[in-house]
Amino acid sequence: ENALAVAKRPGPNKDKLEAYLGVAAVAWQVKNKDEAAKFVKEALNLVKETKETISPWHLLPLIKLGARTEDAETVKDLAKNLPPPFKLRAQLEIFLAACEKSTGEVSVDALGDLETADKDGTTLAIAWNALAQQNARLGNKLEHNRRVFEDRMSTVTAPSDIIDRIRPMVDLGWYIGSMK
């Protein structure tokens, strides 16, 4: 309550946003999801109401926290207008949050935005790693993850060198997920 009162004090919106994000990040880190969600909501409201330009460096952590505490659709709109490198990272954070929240298999269709935007495959490889971890935690075998990857790559227009760089990340993700 004290943190909220301090963050709401009169002052520049940039400072308020930093305060909201700081408290939300700490709350999330100590697993106080309700408190994190409260501060994310305050930050989202501030961003919606302000006429000032918000730095992508502030929007990215808001998207990261917002995707984990709010409905991901709430923050997808924020990601749309970010400069390309920030947008790609924001799309990854939204996908990672979907994997974290899911109690079942995450559809490969959720990778669509990343497949379209990622030209070098690095971010997409991280996403496939997370997807493989999620599937492994559900008890899926390595062969299942490989088959899901190969099936998806047969329908996506990606250069073969990018596909070849992502493939080991699927195996690594499965291995990490099977250990949890």
PDB file of N, CA and C in Angstrom, residues 38-105:
ATOM      1  N   LYS A  38      -1.524  -5.778  -9.670  1.00  0.00           N
ATOM      2  CA  LYS A  38      -2.051  -4.461  -9.308  1.00  0.00           C
ATOM      3  C   LYS A  38      -1.179  -3.354  -9.895  1.00  0.00           C
ATOM      4  N   PHE A  39       0.127  -3.498  -9.795  1.00  0.00           N
ATOM      5  CA  PHE A  39       1.031  -2.469 -10.297  1.00  0.00           C
ATOM      6  C   PHE A  39       1.127  -2.489 -11.826  1.00  0.00           C
ATOM      7  N   VAL A  40       0.997  -3.660 -12.421  1.00  0.00           N
ATOM      8  CA  VAL A  40       0.954  -3.728 -13.885  1.00  0.00           C
ATOM      9  C   VAL A  40      -0.287  -3.002 -14.392  1.00  0.00           C
ATOM     10  N   LYS A  41      -1.403  -3.215 -13.720  1.00  0.00           N
ATOM     11  CA  LYS A  41      -2.648  -2.540 -14.115  1.00  0.00           C
ATOM     12  C   LYS A  41      -2.493  -1.022 -14.017  1.00  0.00           C
ATOM     13  N   GLU A  42      -1.867  -0.551 -12.954  1.00  0.00           N
ATOM     14  CA  GLU A  42      -1.619   0.889 -12.803  1.00  0.00           C
ATOM     15  C   GLU A  42      -0.729   1.398 -13.951  1.00  0.00           C
ATOM     16  N   ALA A  43       0.301   0.630 -14.283  1.00  0.00           N
ATOM     17  CA  ALA A  43       1.208   1.030 -15.364  1.00  0.00           C
ATOM     18  C   ALA A  43       0.481   1.044 -16.705  1.00  0.00           C
ATOM     19  N   LEU A  44      -0.344   0.035 -16.949  1.00  0.00           N
ATOM     20  CA  LEU A  44      -1.111  -0.005 -18.199  1.00  0.00           C
ATOM     21  C   LEU A  44      -2.057   1.184 -18.299  1.00  0.00           C
ATOM     22  N   ASN A  45      -2.725   1.503 -17.201  1.00  0.00           N
ATOM     23  CA  ASN A  45      -3.629   2.659 -17.205  1.00  0.00           C
ATOM     24  C   ASN A  45      -2.863   3.954 -17.472  1.00  0.00           C
ATOM     25  N   LEU A  46      -1.700   4.088 -16.875  1.00  0.00           N
ATOM     26  CA  LEU A  46      -0.887   5.278 -17.087  1.00  0.00           C
ATOM     27  C   LEU A  46      -0.488   5.404 -18.563  1.00  0.00           C
ATOM     28  N   VAL A  47      -0.063   4.299 -19.153  1.00  0.00           N
ATOM     29  CA  VAL A  47       0.349   4.308 -20.558  1.00  0.00           C
ATOM     30  C   VAL A  47      -0.832   4.678 -21.458  1.00  0.00           C
ATOM     31  N   LYS A  48      -2.012   4.141 -21.151  1.00  0.00           N
ATOM     32  CA  LYS A  48      -3.208   4.445 -21.956  1.00  0.00           C
ATOM     33  C   LYS A  48      -3.600   5.913 -21.844  1.00  0.00           C
ATOM     34  N   GLU A  49      -3.460   6.476 -20.661  1.00  0.00           N
ATOM     35  CA  GLU A  49      -3.925   7.845 -20.414  1.00  0.00           C
ATOM     36  C   GLU A  49      -2.934   8.922 -20.843  1.00  0.00           C
ATOM     37  N   THR A  50      -1.668   8.605 -20.890  1.00  0.00           N
ATOM     38  CA  THR A  50      -0.670   9.635 -21.175  1.00  0.00           C
ATOM     39  C   THR A  50      -0.616   9.961 -22.662  1.00  0.00           C
ATOM     40  N   LYS A  51      -0.325  11.182 -22.949  1.00  0.00           N
ATOM     41  CA  LYS A  51      -0.148  11.621 -24.327  1.00  0.00           C
ATOM     42  C   LYS A  51       1.343  11.689 -24.668  1.00  0.00           C
ATOM     43  N   GLU A  52       2.168  11.428 -23.675  1.00  0.00           N
ATOM     44  CA  GLU A  52       3.613  11.444 -23.864  1.00  0.00           C
ATOM     45  C   GLU A  52       4.059  10.176 -24.593  1.00  0.00           C
ATOM     46  N   THR A  53       5.175  10.286 -25.280  1.00  0.00           N
ATOM     47  CA  THR A  53       5.770   9.111 -25.912  1.00  0.00           C
ATOM     48  C   THR A  53       6.457   8.286 -24.828  1.00  0.00           C
ATOM     49  N   ILE A  54       6.147   7.015 -24.799  1.00  0.00           N
ATOM     50  CA  ILE A  54       6.741   6.105 -23.818  1.00  0.00           C
ATOM     51  C   ILE A  54       7.887   5.365 -24.498  1.00  0.00           C
ATOM     52  N   SER A  55       9.023   5.347 -23.854  1.00  0.00           N
ATOM     53  CA  SER A  55      10.202   4.669 -24.393  1.00  0.00           C
ATOM     54  C   SER A  55       9.940   3.164 -24.533  1.00  0.00           C
ATOM     55  N   PRO A  56      10.437   2.563 -25.619  1.00  0.00           N
ATOM     56  CA  PRO A  56      10.319   1.104 -25.738  1.00  0.00           C
ATOM     57  C   PRO A  56      11.020   0.373 -24.600  1.00  0.00           C
ATOM     58  N   TRP A  57      12.022   1.032 -23.990  1.00  0.00           N
ATOM     59  CA  TRP A  57      12.716   0.421 -22.855  1.00  0.00           C
ATOM     60  C   TRP A  57      11.787   0.303 -21.644  1.00  0.00           C
ATOM     61  N   HIS A  58      10.746   1.123 -21.585  1.00  0.00           N
ATOM     62  CA  HIS A  58       9.751   1.014 -20.520  1.00  0.00           C
ATOM     63  C   HIS A  58       8.614   0.077 -20.931  1.00  0.00           C
ATOM     64  N   LEU A  59       8.280   0.101 -22.203  1.00  0.00           N
ATOM     65  CA  LEU A  59       7.172  -0.735 -22.665  1.00  0.00           C
ATOM     66  C   LEU A  59       7.524  -2.223 -22.640  1.00  0.00           C
ATOM     67  N   LEU A  60       8.764  -2.552 -22.939  1.00  0.00           N
ATOM     68  CA  LEU A  60       9.158  -3.963 -22.968  1.00  0.00           C
ATOM     69  C   LEU A  60       8.967  -4.659 -21.618  1.00  0.00           C
ATOM     70  N   PRO A  61       9.450  -4.101 -20.505  1.00  0.00           N
ATOM     71  CA  PRO A  61       9.181  -4.784 -19.230  1.00  0.00           C
ATOM     72  C   PRO A  61       7.698  -4.771 -18.862  1.00  0.00           C
ATOM     73  N   LEU A  62       6.983  -3.755 -19.297  1.00  0.00           N
ATOM     74  CA  LEU A  62       5.540  -3.739 -19.047  1.00  0.00           C
ATOM     75  C   LEU A  62       4.864  -4.879 -19.797  1.00  0.00           C
ATOM     76  N   ILE A  63       5.276  -5.102 -21.025  1.00  0.00           N
ATOM     77  CA  ILE A  63       4.720  -6.205 -21.806  1.00  0.00           C
ATOM     78  C   ILE A  63       5.093  -7.540 -21.169  1.00  0.00           C
ATOM     79  N   LYS A  64       6.340  -7.664 -20.751  1.00  0.00           N
ATOM     80  CA  LYS A  64       6.805  -8.912 -20.124  1.00  0.00           C
ATOM     81  C   LYS A  64       5.979  -9.228 -18.870  1.00  0.00           C
ATOM     82  N   LEU A  65       5.837  -8.250 -17.989  1.00  0.00           N
ATOM     83  CA  LEU A  65       5.065  -8.458 -16.760  1.00  0.00           C
ATOM     84  C   LEU A  65       3.570  -8.568 -17.058  1.00  0.00           C
ATOM     85  N   GLY A  66       3.100  -7.749 -17.986  1.00  0.00           N
ATOM     86  CA  GLY A  66       1.684  -7.764 -18.326  1.00  0.00           C
ATOM     87  C   GLY A  66       1.243  -9.075 -18.931  1.00  0.00           C
ATOM     88  N   ALA A  67       2.084  -9.685 -19.753  1.00  0.00           N
ATOM     89  CA  ALA A  67       1.737 -10.975 -20.358  1.00  0.00           C
ATOM     90  C   ALA A  67       1.637 -12.065 -19.304  1.00  0.00           C
ATOM     91  N   ARG A  68       2.311 -11.877 -18.197  1.00  0.00           N
ATOM     92  CA  ARG A  68       2.294 -12.887 -17.141  1.00  0.00           C
ATOM     93  C   ARG A  68       1.197 -12.646 -16.105  1.00  0.00           C
ATOM     94  N   THR A  69       0.747 -11.416 -15.968  1.00  0.00           N
ATOM     95  CA  THR A  69      -0.243 -11.112 -14.932  1.00  0.00           C
ATOM     96  C   THR A  69      -1.622 -10.782 -15.501  1.00  0.00           C
ATOM     97  N   GLU A  70      -1.670 -10.336 -16.720  1.00  0.00           N
ATOM     98  CA  GLU A  70      -2.927  -9.957 -17.357  1.00  0.00           C
ATOM     99  C   GLU A  70      -3.196 -10.929 -18.500  1.00  0.00           C
ATOM    100  N   ASP A  71      -4.323 -10.721 -19.143  1.00  0.00           N
ATOM    101  CA  ASP A  71      -4.591 -11.417 -20.377  1.00  0.00           C
ATOM    102  C   ASP A  71      -3.570 -10.928 -21.401  1.00  0.00           C
ATOM    103  N   ALA A  72      -2.921 -11.834 -22.099  1.00  0.00           N
ATOM    104  CA  ALA A  72      -1.866 -11.453 -23.044  1.00  0.00           C
ATOM    105  C   ALA A  72      -2.389 -10.512 -24.127  1.00  0.00           C
ATOM    106  N   GLU A  73      -3.656 -10.600 -24.448  1.00  0.00           N
ATOM    107  CA  GLU A  73      -4.227  -9.712 -25.469  1.00  0.00           C
ATOM    108  C   GLU A  73      -4.109  -8.248 -25.047  1.00  0.00           C
ATOM    109  N   THR A  74      -4.122  -8.009 -23.759  1.00  0.00           N
ATOM    110  CA  THR A  74      -4.013  -6.649 -23.238  1.00  0.00           C
ATOM    111  C   THR A  74      -2.707  -5.999 -23.668  1.00  0.00           C
ATOM    112  N   VAL A  75      -1.633  -6.764 -23.667  1.00  0.00           N
ATOM    113  CA  VAL A  75      -0.328  -6.195 -23.986  1.00  0.00           C
ATOM    114  C   VAL A  75       0.086  -6.379 -25.441  1.00  0.00           C
ATOM    115  N   LYS A  76      -0.615  -7.222 -26.179  1.00  0.00           N
ATOM    116  CA  LYS A  76      -0.264  -7.412 -27.591  1.00  0.00           C
ATOM    117  C   LYS A  76      -0.360  -6.110 -28.371  1.00  0.00           C
ATOM    118  N   ASP A  77      -1.345  -5.284 -28.037  1.00  0.00           N
ATOM    119  CA  ASP A  77      -1.480  -4.000 -28.735  1.00  0.00           C
ATOM    120  C   ASP A  77      -0.280  -3.096 -28.480  1.00  0.00           C
ATOM    121  N   LEU A  78       0.262  -3.141 -27.278  1.00  0.00           N
ATOM    122  CA  LEU A  78       1.455  -2.346 -26.980  1.00  0.00           C
ATOM    123  C   LEU A  78       2.639  -2.781 -27.844  1.00  0.00           C
ATOM    124  N   ALA A  79       2.727  -4.072 -28.087  1.00  0.00           N
ATOM    125  CA  ALA A  79       3.854  -4.613 -28.844  1.00  0.00           C
ATOM    126  C   ALA A  79       3.798  -4.222 -30.321  1.00  0.00           C
ATOM    127  N   LYS A  80       2.611  -4.022 -30.842  1.00  0.00           N
ATOM    128  CA  LYS A  80       2.453  -3.767 -32.277  1.00  0.00           C
ATOM    129  C   LYS A  80       3.202  -2.533 -32.765  1.00  0.00           C
ATOM    130  N   ASN A  81       3.299  -1.513 -31.952  1.00  0.00           N
ATOM    131  CA  ASN A  81       3.900  -0.258 -32.395  1.00  0.00           C
ATOM    132  C   ASN A  81       5.356  -0.069 -31.961  1.00  0.00           C
ATOM    133  N   LEU A  82       5.947  -1.102 -31.429  1.00  0.00           N
ATOM    134  CA  LEU A  82       7.347  -1.001 -31.007  1.00  0.00           C
ATOM    135  C   LEU A  82       8.284  -1.073 -32.213  1.00  0.00           C
ATOM    136  N   PRO A  83       9.477  -0.488 -32.102  1.00  0.00           N
ATOM    137  CA  PRO A  83      10.477  -0.654 -33.161  1.00  0.00           C
ATOM    138  C   PRO A  83      10.814  -2.142 -33.318  1.00  0.00           C
ATOM    139  N   PRO A  84      11.232  -2.578 -34.513  1.00  0.00           N
ATOM    140  CA  PRO A  84      11.405  -4.015 -34.795  1.00  0.00           C
ATOM    141  C   PRO A  84      12.145  -4.846 -33.747  1.00  0.00           C
ATOM    142  N   PRO A  85      13.342  -4.460 -33.265  1.00  0.00           N
ATOM    143  CA  PRO A  85      13.993  -5.343 -32.277  1.00  0.00           C
ATOM    144  C   PRO A  85      13.187  -5.478 -30.982  1.00  0.00           C
ATOM    145  N   PHE A  86      12.557  -4.406 -30.546  1.00  0.00           N
ATOM    146  CA  PHE A  86      11.741  -4.451 -29.333  1.00  0.00           C
ATOM    147  C   PHE A  86      10.477  -5.265 -29.577  1.00  0.00           C
ATOM    148  N   LYS A  87       9.910  -5.099 -30.747  1.00  0.00           N
ATOM    149  CA  LYS A  87       8.686  -5.823 -31.092  1.00  0.00           C
ATOM    150  C   LYS A  87       8.933  -7.330 -31.075  1.00  0.00           C
ATOM    151  N   LEU A  88      10.044  -7.744 -31.651  1.00  0.00           N
ATOM    152  CA  LEU A  88      10.386  -9.162 -31.677  1.00  0.00           C
ATOM    153  C   LEU A  88      10.546  -9.707 -30.262  1.00  0.00           C
ATOM    154  N   ARG A  89      11.237  -8.959 -29.417  1.00  0.00           N
ATOM    155  CA  ARG A  89      11.426  -9.402 -28.029  1.00  0.00           C
ATOM    156  C   ARG A  89      10.094  -9.428 -27.284  1.00  0.00           C
ATOM    157  N   ALA A  90       9.236  -8.432 -27.551  1.00  0.00           N
ATOM    158  CA  ALA A  90       7.922  -8.395 -26.907  1.00  0.00           C
ATOM    159  C   ALA A  90       7.090  -9.613 -27.326  1.00  0.00           C
ATOM    160  N   GLN A  91       7.154  -9.965 -28.606  1.00  0.00           N
ATOM    161  CA  GLN A  91       6.422 -11.146 -29.078  1.00  0.00           C
ATOM    162  C   GLN A  91       6.947 -12.399 -28.392  1.00  0.00           C
ATOM    163  N   LEU A  92       8.261 -12.463 -28.198  1.00  0.00           N
ATOM    164  CA  LEU A  92       8.843 -13.603 -27.488  1.00  0.00           C
ATOM    165  C   LEU A  92       8.338 -13.649 -26.051  1.00  0.00           C
ATOM    166  N   GLU A  93       8.321 -12.511 -25.369  1.00  0.00           N
ATOM    167  CA  GLU A  93       7.864 -12.479 -23.976  1.00  0.00           C
ATOM    168  C   GLU A  93       6.397 -12.920 -23.861  1.00  0.00           C
ATOM    169  N   ILE A  94       5.581 -12.527 -24.810  1.00  0.00           N
ATOM    170  CA  ILE A  94       4.168 -12.940 -24.810  1.00  0.00           C
ATOM    171  C   ILE A  94       4.077 -14.452 -24.996  1.00  0.00           C
ATOM    172  N   PHE A  95       4.889 -14.990 -25.896  1.00  0.00           N
ATOM    173  CA  PHE A  95       4.896 -16.437 -26.110  1.00  0.00           C
ATOM    174  C   PHE A  95       5.409 -17.182 -24.879  1.00  0.00           C
ATOM    175  N   LEU A  96       6.507 -16.687 -24.291  1.00  0.00           N
ATOM    176  CA  LEU A  96       7.057 -17.334 -23.093  1.00  0.00           C
ATOM    177  C   LEU A  96       6.037 -17.334 -21.959  1.00  0.00           C
ATOM    178  N   ALA A  97       5.306 -16.238 -21.822  1.00  0.00           N
ATOM    179  CA  ALA A  97       4.265 -16.167 -20.791  1.00  0.00           C
ATOM    180  C   ALA A  97       3.166 -17.191 -21.060  1.00  0.00           C
ATOM    181  N   ALA A  98       2.819 -17.376 -22.335  1.00  0.00           N
ATOM    182  CA  ALA A  98       1.798 -18.385 -22.678  1.00  0.00           C
ATOM    183  C   ALA A  98       2.283 -19.772 -22.280  1.00  0.00           C
ATOM    184  N   CYS A  99       3.554 -20.051 -22.499  1.00  0.00           N
ATOM    185  CA  CYS A  99       4.112 -21.352 -22.101  1.00  0.00           C
ATOM    186  C   CYS A  99       4.086 -21.506 -20.579  1.00  0.00           C
ATOM    187  N   GLU A 100       4.478 -20.452 -19.861  1.00  0.00           N
ATOM    188  CA  GLU A 100       4.511 -20.504 -18.403  1.00  0.00           C
ATOM    189  C   GLU A 100       3.123 -20.716 -17.808  1.00  0.00           C
ATOM    190  N   LYS A 101       2.125 -20.081 -18.402  1.00  0.00           N
ATOM    191  CA  LYS A 101       0.760 -20.152 -17.867  1.00  0.00           C
ATOM    192  C   LYS A 101       0.042 -21.452 -18.219  1.00  0.00           C
ATOM    193  N   SER A 102       0.465 -22.082 -19.286  1.00  0.00           N
ATOM    194  CA  SER A 102      -0.272 -23.223 -19.813  1.00  0.00           C
ATOM    195  C   SER A 102      -0.126 -24.465 -18.936  1.00  0.00           C
ATOM    196  N   THR A 103      -1.220 -25.168 -18.783  1.00  0.00           N
ATOM    197  CA  THR A 103      -1.179 -26.452 -18.085  1.00  0.00           C
ATOM    198  C   THR A 103      -1.224 -27.598 -19.090  1.00  0.00           C
ATOM    199  N   GLY A 104      -1.377 -27.255 -20.356  1.00  0.00           N
ATOM    200  CA  GLY A 104      -1.400 -28.245 -21.425  1.00  0.00           C
ATOM    201  C   GLY A 104      -0.419 -27.858 -22.505  1.00  0.00           C
ATOM    202  N   GLU A 105      -0.541 -28.535 -23.643  1.00  0.00           N
ATOM    203  CA  GLU A 105       0.333 -28.237 -24.757  1.00  0.00           C
ATOM    204  C   GLU A 105       0.011 -26.871 -25.337  1.00  0.00           C
TER     205      GLU A 105
END
